[in-house]
N, CA, C and O atoms as a MOPAC input file, in Angstrom:
PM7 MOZYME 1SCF
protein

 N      0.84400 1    -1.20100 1     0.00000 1
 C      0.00000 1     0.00000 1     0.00000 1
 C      0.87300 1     1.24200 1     0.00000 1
 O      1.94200 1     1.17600 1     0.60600 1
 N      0.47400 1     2.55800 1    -0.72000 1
 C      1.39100 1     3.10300 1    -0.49000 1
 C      0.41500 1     4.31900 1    -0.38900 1
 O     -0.62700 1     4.31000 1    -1.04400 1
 N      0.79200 1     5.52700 1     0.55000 1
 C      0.38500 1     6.61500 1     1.45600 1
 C      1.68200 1     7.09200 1     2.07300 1
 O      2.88400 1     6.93600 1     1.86300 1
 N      0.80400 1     7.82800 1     3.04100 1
 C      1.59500 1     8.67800 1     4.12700 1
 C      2.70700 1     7.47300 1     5.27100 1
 O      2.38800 1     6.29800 1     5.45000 1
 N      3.67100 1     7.96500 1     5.75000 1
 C      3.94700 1     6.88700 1     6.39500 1
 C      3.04400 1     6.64100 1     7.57600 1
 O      2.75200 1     5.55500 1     8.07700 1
 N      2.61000 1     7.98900 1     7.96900 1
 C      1.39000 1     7.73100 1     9.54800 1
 C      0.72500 1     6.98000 1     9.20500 1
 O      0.62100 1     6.04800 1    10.00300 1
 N      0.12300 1     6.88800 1     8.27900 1
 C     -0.97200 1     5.79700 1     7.71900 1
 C     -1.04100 1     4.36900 1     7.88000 1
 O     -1.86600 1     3.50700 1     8.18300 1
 N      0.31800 1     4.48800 1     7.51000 1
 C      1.06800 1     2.78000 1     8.17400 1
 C      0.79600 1     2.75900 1     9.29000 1
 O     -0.25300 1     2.18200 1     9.57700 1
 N      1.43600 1     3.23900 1    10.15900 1
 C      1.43600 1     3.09100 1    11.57800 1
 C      0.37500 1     3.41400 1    12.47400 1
 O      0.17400 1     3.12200 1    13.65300 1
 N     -0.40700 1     4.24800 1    11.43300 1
 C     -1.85200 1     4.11500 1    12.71000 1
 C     -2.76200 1     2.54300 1    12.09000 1
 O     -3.61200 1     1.90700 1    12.71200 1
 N     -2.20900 1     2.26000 1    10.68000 1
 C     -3.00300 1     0.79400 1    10.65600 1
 C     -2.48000 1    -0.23600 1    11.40300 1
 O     -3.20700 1    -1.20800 1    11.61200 1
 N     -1.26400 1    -0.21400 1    11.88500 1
 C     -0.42100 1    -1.07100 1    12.86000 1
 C     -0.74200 1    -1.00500 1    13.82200 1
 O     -0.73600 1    -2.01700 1    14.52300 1
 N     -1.27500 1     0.49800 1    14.42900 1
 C     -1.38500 1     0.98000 1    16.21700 1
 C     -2.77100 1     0.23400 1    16.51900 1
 O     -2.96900 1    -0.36200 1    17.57800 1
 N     -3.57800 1     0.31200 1    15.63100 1
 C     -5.03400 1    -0.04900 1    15.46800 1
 C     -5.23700 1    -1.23600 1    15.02600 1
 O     -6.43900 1    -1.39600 1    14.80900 1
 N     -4.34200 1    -2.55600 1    14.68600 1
 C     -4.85800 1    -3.79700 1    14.68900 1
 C     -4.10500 1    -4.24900 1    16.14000 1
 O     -4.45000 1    -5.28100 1    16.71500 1
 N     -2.99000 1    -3.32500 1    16.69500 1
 C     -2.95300 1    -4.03200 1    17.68700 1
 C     -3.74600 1    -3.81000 1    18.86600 1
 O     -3.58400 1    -4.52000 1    19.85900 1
 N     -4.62600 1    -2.84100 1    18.83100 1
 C     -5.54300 1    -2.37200 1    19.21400 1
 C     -6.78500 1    -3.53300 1    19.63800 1
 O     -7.38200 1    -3.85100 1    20.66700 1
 N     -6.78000 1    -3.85400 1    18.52300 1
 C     -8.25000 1    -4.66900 1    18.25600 1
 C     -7.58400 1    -5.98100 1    18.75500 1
 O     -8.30800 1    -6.97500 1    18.71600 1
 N     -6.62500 1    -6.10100 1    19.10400 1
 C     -6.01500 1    -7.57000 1    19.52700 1
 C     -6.08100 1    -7.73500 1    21.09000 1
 O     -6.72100 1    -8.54300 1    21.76300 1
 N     -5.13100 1    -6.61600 1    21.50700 1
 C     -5.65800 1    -5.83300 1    22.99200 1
 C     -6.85800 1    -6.19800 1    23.63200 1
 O     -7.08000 1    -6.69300 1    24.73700 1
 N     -7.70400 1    -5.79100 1    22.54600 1
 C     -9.24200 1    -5.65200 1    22.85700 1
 C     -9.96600 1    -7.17900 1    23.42900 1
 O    -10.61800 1    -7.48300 1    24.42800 1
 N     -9.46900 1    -7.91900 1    22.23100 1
 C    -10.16300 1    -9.26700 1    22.21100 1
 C     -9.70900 1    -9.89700 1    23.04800 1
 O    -10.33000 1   -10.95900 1    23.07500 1
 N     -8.85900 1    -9.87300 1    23.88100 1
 C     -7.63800 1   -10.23400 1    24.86400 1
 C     -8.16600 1   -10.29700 1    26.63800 1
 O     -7.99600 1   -11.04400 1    27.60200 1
 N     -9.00700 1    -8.80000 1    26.27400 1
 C     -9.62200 1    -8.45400 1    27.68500 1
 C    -11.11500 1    -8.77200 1    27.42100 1
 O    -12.02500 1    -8.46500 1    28.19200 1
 N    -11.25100 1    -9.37400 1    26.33100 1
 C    -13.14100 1    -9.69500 1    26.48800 1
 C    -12.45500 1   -10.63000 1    26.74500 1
 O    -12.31400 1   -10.44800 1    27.95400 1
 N    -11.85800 1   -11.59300 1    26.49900 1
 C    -11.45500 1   -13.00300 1    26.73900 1
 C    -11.25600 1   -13.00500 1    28.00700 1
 O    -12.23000 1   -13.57600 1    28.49700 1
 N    -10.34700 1   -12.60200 1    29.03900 1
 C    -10.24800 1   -12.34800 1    30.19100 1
 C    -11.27100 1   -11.98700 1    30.91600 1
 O    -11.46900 1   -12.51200 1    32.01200 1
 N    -11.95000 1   -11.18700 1    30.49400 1
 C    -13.45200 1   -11.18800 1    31.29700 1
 C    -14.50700 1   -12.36200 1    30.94200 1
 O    -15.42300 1   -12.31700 1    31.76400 1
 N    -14.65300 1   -13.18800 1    30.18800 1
 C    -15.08400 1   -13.81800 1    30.24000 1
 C    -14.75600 1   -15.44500 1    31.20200 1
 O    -15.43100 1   -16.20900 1    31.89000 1
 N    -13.00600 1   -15.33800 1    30.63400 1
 C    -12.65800 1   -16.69400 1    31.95700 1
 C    -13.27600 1   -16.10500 1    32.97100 1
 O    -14.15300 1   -16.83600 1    33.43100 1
 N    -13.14300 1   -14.70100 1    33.70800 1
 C    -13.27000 1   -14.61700 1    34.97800 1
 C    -14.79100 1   -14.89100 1    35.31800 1
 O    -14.94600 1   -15.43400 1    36.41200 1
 N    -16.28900 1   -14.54600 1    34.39300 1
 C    -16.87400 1   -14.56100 1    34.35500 1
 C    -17.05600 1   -15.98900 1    35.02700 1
 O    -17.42800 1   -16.34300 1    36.14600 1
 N    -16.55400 1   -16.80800 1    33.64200 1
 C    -16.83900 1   -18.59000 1    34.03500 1
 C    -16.35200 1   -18.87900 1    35.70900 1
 O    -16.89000 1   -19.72000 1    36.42900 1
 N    -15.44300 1   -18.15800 1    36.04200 1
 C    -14.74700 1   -18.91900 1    37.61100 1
 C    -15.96800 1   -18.26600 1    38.33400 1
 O    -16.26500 1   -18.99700 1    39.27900 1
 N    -16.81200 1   -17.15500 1    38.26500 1
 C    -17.37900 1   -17.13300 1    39.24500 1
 C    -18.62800 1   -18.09900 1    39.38200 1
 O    -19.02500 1   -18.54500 1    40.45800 1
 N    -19.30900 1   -18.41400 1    37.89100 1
 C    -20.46600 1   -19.34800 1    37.55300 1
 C    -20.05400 1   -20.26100 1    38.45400 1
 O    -20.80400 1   -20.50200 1    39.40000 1
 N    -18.14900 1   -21.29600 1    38.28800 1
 C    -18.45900 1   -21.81700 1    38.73700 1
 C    -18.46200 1   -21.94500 1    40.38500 1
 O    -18.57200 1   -23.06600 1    40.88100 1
 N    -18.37500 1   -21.10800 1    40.98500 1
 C    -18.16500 1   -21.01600 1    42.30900 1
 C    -19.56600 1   -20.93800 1    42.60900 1
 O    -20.01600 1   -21.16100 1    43.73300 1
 N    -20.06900 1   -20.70900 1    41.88500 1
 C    -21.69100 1   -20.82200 1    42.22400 1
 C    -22.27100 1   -21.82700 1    42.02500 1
 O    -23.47800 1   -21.76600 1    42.25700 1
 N    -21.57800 1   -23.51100 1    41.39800 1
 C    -21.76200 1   -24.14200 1    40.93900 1
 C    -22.77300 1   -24.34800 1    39.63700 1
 O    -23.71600 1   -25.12900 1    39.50600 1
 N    -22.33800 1   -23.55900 1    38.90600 1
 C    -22.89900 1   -23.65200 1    37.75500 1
 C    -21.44600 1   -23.68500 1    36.65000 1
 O    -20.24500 1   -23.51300 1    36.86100 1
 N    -22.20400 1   -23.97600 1    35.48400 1
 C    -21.12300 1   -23.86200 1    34.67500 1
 C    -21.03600 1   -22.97600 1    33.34300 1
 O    -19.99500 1   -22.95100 1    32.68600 1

């Protein structure tokens, strides 16, 4: 692709972004599950 060089690097800053992201739904969700199961559920 060719542009600005910022261009690059905010498409770089911003997929790692979205990686970040999916990282901490994931993490909230294990934590989610440990409490289900402490409640004995699953």
């Amino acid at each position: 692709r060719s542009g600005h060089p910022l261009e690059a690097l905010y498409r770089r800053v911003r997929a790692l972004r979205l990686a970040e992201g999916a990282s901490d739904v994931l993490r909230l969700n294990l934590a989610r599950g440990r409490f289900e199961l402490d409640k004995g559920r699953l």
